[in-house]
Tab-separated table of C-alpha atoms and ligand atoms in Angstrom:
chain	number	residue	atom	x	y	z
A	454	UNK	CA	13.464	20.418	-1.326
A	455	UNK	CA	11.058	20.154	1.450
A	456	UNK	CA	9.764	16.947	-0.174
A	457	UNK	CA	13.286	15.539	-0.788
A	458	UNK	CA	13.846	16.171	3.249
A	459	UNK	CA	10.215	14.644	4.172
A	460	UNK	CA	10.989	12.038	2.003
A	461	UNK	CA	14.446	11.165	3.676
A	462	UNK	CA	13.249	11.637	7.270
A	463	UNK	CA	10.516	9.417	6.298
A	464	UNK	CA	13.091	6.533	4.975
A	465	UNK	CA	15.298	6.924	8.522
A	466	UNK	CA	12.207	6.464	10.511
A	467	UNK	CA	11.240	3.748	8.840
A	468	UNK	CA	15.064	2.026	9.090
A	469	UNK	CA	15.066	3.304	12.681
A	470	UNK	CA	11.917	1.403	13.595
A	471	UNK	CA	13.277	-2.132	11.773
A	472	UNK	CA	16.864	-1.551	14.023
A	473	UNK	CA	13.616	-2.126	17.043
A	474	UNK	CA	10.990	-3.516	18.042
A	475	UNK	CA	9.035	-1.592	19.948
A	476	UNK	CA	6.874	-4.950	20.731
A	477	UNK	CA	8.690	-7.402	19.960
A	478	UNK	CA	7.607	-11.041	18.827
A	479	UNK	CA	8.899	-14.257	17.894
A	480	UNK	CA	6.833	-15.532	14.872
A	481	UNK	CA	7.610	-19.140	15.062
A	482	UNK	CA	5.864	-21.871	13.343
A	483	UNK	CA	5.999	-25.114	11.401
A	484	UNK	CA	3.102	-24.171	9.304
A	485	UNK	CA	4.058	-21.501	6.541
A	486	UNK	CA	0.914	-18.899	6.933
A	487	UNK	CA	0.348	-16.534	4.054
A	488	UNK	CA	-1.755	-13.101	4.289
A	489	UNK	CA	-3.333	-11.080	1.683
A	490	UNK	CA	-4.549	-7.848	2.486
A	491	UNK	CA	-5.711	-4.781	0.508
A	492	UNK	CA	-5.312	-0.762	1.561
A	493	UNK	CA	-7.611	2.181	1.161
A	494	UNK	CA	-9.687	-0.010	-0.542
A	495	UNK	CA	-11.018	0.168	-4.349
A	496	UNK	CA	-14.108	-1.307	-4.721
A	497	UNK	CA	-12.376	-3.906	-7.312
A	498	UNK	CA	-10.521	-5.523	-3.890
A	499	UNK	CA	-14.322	-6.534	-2.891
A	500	UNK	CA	-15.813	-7.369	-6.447
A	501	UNK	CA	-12.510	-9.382	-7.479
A	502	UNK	CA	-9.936	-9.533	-4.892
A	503	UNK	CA	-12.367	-10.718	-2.321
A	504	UNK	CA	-14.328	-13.169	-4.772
A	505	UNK	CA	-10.915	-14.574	-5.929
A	506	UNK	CA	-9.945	-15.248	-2.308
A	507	UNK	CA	-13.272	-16.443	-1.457
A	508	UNK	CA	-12.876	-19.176	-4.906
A	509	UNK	CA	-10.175	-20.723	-2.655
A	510	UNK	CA	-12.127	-20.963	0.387
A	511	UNK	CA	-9.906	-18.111	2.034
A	512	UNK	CA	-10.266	-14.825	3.597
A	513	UNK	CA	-8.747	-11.121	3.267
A	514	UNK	CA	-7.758	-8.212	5.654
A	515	UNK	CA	-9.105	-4.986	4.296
A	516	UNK	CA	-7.237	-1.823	5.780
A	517	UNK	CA	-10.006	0.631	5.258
A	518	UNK	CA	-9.527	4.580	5.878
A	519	UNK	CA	-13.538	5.699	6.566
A	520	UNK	CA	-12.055	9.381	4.711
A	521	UNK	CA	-11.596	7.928	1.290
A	522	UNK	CA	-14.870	6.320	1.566
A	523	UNK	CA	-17.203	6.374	-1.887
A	524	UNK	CA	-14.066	8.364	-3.728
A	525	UNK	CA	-13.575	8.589	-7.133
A	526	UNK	CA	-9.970	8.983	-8.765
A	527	UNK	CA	-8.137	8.380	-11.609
A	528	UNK	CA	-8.073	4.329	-12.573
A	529	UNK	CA	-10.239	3.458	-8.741
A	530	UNK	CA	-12.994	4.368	-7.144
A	531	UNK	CA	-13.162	3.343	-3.054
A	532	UNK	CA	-15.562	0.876	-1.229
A	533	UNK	CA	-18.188	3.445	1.303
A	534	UNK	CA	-19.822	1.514	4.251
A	535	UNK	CA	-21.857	-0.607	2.055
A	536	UNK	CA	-18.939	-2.536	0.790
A	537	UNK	CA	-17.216	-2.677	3.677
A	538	UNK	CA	-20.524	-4.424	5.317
A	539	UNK	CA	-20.268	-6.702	2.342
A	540	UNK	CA	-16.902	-8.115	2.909
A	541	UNK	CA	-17.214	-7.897	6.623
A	542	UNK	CA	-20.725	-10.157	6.109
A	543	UNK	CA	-18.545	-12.473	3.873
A	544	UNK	CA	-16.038	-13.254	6.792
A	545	UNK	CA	-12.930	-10.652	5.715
A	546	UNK	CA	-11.230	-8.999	8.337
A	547	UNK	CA	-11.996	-5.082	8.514
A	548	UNK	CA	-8.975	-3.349	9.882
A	549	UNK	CA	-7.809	0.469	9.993
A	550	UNK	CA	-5.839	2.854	7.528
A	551	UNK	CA	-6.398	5.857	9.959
A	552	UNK	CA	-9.748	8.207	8.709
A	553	UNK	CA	-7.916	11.126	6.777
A	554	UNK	CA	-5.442	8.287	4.516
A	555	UNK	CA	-1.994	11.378	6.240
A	556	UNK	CA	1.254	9.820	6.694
A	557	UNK	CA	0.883	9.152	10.757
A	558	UNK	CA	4.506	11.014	11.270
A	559	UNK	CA	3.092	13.822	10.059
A	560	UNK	CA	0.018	14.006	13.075
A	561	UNK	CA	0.584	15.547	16.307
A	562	UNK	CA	-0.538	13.553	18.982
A	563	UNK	CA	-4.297	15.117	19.121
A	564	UNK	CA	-4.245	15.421	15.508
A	565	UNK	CA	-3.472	11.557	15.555
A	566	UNK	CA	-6.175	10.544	18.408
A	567	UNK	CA	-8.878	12.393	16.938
A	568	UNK	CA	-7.995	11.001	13.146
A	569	UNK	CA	-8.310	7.342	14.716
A	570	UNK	CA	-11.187	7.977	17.302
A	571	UNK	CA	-12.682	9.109	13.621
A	572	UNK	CA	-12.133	5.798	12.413
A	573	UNK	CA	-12.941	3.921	15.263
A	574	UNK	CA	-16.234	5.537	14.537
A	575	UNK	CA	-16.358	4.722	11.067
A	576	UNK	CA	-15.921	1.240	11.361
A	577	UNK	CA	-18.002	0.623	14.628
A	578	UNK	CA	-20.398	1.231	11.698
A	579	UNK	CA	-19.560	-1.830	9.686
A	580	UNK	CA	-19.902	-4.760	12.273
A	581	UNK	CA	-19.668	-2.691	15.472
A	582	UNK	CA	-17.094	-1.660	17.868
A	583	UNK	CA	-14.240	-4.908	18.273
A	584	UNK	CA	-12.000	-5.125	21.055
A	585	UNK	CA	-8.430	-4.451	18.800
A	586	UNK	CA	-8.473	-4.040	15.412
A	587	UNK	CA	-5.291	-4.725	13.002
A	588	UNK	CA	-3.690	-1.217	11.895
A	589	UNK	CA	-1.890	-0.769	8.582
A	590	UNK	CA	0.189	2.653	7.878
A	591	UNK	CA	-0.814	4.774	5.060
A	592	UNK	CA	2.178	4.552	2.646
A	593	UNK	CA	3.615	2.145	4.790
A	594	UNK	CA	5.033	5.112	6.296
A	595	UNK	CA	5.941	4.365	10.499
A	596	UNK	CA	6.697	7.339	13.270
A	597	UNK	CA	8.504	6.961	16.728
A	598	UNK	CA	6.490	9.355	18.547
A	599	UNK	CA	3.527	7.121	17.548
A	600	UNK	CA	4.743	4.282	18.629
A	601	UNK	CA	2.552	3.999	22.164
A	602	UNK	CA	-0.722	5.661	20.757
A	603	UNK	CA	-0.723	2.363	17.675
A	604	UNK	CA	0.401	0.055	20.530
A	605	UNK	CA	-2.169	0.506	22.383
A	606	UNK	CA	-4.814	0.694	20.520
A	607	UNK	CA	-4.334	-1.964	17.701
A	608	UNK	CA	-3.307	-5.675	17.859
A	609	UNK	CA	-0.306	-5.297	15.316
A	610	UNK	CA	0.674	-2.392	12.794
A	611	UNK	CA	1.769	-3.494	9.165
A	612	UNK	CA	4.037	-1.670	7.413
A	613	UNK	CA	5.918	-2.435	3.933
A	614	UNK	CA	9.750	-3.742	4.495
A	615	UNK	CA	9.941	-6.628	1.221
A	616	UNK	CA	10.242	-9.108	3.916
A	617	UNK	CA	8.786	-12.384	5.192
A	618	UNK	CA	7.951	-12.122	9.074
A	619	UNK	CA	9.963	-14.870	10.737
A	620	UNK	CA	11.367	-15.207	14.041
A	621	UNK	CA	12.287	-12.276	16.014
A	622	UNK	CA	9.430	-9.477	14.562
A	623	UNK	CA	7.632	-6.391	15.967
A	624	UNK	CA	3.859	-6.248	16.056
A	625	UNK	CA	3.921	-2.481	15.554
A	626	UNK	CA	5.820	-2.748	12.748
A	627	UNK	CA	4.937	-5.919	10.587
A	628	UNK	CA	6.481	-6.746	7.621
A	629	UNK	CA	4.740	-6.957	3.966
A	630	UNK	CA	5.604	-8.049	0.309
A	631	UNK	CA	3.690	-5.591	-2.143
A	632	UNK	CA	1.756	-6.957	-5.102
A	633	UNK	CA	2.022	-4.049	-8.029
A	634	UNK	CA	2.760	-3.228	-11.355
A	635	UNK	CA	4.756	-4.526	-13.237
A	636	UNK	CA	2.367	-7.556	-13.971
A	637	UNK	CA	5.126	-9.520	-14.237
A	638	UNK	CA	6.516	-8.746	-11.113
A	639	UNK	CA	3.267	-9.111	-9.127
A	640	UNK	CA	3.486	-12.599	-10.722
A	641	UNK	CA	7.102	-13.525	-10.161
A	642	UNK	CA	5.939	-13.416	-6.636
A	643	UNK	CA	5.267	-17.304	-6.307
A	644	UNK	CA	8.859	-17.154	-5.574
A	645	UNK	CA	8.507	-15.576	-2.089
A	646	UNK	CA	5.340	-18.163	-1.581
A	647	UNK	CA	7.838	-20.991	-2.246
A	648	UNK	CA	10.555	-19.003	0.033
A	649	UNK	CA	8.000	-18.973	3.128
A	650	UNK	CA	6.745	-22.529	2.201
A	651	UNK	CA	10.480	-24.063	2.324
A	652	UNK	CA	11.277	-21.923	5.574
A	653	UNK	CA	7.868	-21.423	7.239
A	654	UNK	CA	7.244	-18.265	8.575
A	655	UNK	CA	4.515	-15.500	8.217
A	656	UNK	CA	4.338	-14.229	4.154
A	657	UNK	CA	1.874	-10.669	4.263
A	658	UNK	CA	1.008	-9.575	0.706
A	659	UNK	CA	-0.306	-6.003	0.513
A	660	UNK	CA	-2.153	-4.457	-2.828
A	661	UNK	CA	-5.016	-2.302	-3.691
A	662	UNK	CA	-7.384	-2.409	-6.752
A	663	UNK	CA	-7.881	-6.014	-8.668
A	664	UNK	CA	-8.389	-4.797	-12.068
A	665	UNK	CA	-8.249	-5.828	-15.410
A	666	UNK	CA	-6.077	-2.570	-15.637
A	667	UNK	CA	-4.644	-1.951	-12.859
A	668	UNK	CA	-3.455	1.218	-11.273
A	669	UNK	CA	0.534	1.147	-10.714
A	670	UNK	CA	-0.347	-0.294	-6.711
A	671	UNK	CA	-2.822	-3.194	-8.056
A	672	UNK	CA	-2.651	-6.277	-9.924
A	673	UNK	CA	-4.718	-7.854	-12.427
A	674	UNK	CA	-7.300	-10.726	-11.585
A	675	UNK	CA	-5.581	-13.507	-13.021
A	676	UNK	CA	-1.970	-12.954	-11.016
A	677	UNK	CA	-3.868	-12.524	-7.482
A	678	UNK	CA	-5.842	-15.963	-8.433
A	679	UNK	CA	-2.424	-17.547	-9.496
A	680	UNK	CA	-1.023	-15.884	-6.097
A	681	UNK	CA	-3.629	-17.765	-4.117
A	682	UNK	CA	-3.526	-20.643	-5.428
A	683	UNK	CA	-0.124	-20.810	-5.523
A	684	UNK	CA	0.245	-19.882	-1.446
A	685	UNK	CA	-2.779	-22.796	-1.376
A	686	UNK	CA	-0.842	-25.538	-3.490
A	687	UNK	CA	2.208	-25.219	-1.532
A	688	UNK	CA	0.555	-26.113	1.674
A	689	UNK	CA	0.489	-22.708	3.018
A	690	UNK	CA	-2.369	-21.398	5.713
A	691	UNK	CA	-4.411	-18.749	3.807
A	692	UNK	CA	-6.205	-16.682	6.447
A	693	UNK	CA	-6.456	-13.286	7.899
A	694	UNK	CA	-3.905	-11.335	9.734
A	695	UNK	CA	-6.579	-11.425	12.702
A	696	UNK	CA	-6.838	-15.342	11.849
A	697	UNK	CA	-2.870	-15.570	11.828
A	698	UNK	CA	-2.160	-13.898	14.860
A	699	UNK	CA	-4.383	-16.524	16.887
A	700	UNK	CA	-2.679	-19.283	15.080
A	701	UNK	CA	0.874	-17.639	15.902
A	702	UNK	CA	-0.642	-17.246	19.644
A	703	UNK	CA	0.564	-13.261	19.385
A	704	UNK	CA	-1.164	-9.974	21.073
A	705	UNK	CA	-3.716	-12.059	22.805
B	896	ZN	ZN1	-3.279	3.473	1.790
């Protein structure tokens, strides 16, 4: 019961914080600009999602949470500061999926400060401390109360949403297309490529491991590469959410 209520106060936050930007933006361009970026992050985003990406001469935004670093699970294992130097060396964007991986609505506001100050820490490890990173919510999951802390410290928060961010958008509350099981879904998603390519606009993909079998929130190798090269072949900039915010000329 206290699930089913978490569950539904989670879905009217999230509705609540679409009805408004908090900072609002106007993604406007003639160039469609695809995204792909990868959460938590199994080490199979950096030994095939990042190679795959890399095959097309593009680059990645990895949402890493410094917590789930080195973890084993069932179907993944997660990338520790190694692999995170690795794709960070290889020119991927490192961003931040808080330290502890906890819904952000469920933090208090020191609870929530200390979690990111712990990541902050975590990835001033990788490459050293940057001036704003890019934030991404664990389970896409957005809060109202948070809404200042994230805006202040990161350069644009992605959440979920199904949608393709064009024209009036908020930077704490980006919108994402998720790439996961069913294969055939994951791959049916050339169809949102062509959708951003006819009406250009910014097209985020989100997913996690790359895997020959994938975990229900991955996809296999062969549907990212035909994802890429899709967004590629239809004329669309490939490039970082860091890369496509500079392009967009948004939260200089
Ligand atoms: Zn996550």
């Amino acid at each position: 019961m206290i699930e089913k209520l978490d569950d539904l106060y989670g879905r009217a936050t999230n509705k609540a914080l679409r009805l408004r930007a908090y900072r609002p933006a106007i993604v406007a361009t003639a160039t469609p600009i695809v995204s792909f970026t990868f959460d938590d992050v199994p080490d199979t985003a950096l030994t095939a999602g990042a190679r795959i990406l890399e095959a097309h001469g593009v680059r990645g935004s990895f949402y890493i949470a410094g917590g789930l670093a080195g973890r084993v699970e069932p179907g993944r294992t997660l990338i520790d500061l190694d692999g995170c130097r690795e794709l960070a060396a290889r020119g991927h964007e490192i961003g931040c999926h808080t330290y502890a991986h906890d819904a952000v609505r469920r933090l208090g506001p020191s609870a929530l400060a200390a979690d990111l100050d712990r990541n902050a820490a975590y990835l001033a490890e990788i490459e050293g401390a940057r001036a704003r990173r890019n934030f991404a919510f664990p389970y896409n999951a957005g809060s109202i109360p948070a809404l200042p802390e994230l805006g202040r410290r990161y350069r644009t928060c992605r959440a979920a949403g199904d949608r393709i961010n064009r024209g009036p958008t908020d930077l704490n509350f980006l919108n994402a297309v998720e790439i996961r099981q069913p294969e055939e879904s994951a791959l049916a998603l050339t169809a949102r490529i062509e959708e951003v390519a006819r009406e250009p606009g910014w097209l985020i993909f989100f997913t996690h491991d790359v895997a020959e079998t994938p975990t229900d929130y991955g996809c296999r190798p062969e549907t990212l590469d035909r994802l890429v090269g899709h967004a590629v072949a239809k004329g669309c900039v490939v490039e970082t959410v860091d890369a496509a915010l500079n392009r967009l000329g948004l939260a200089a």
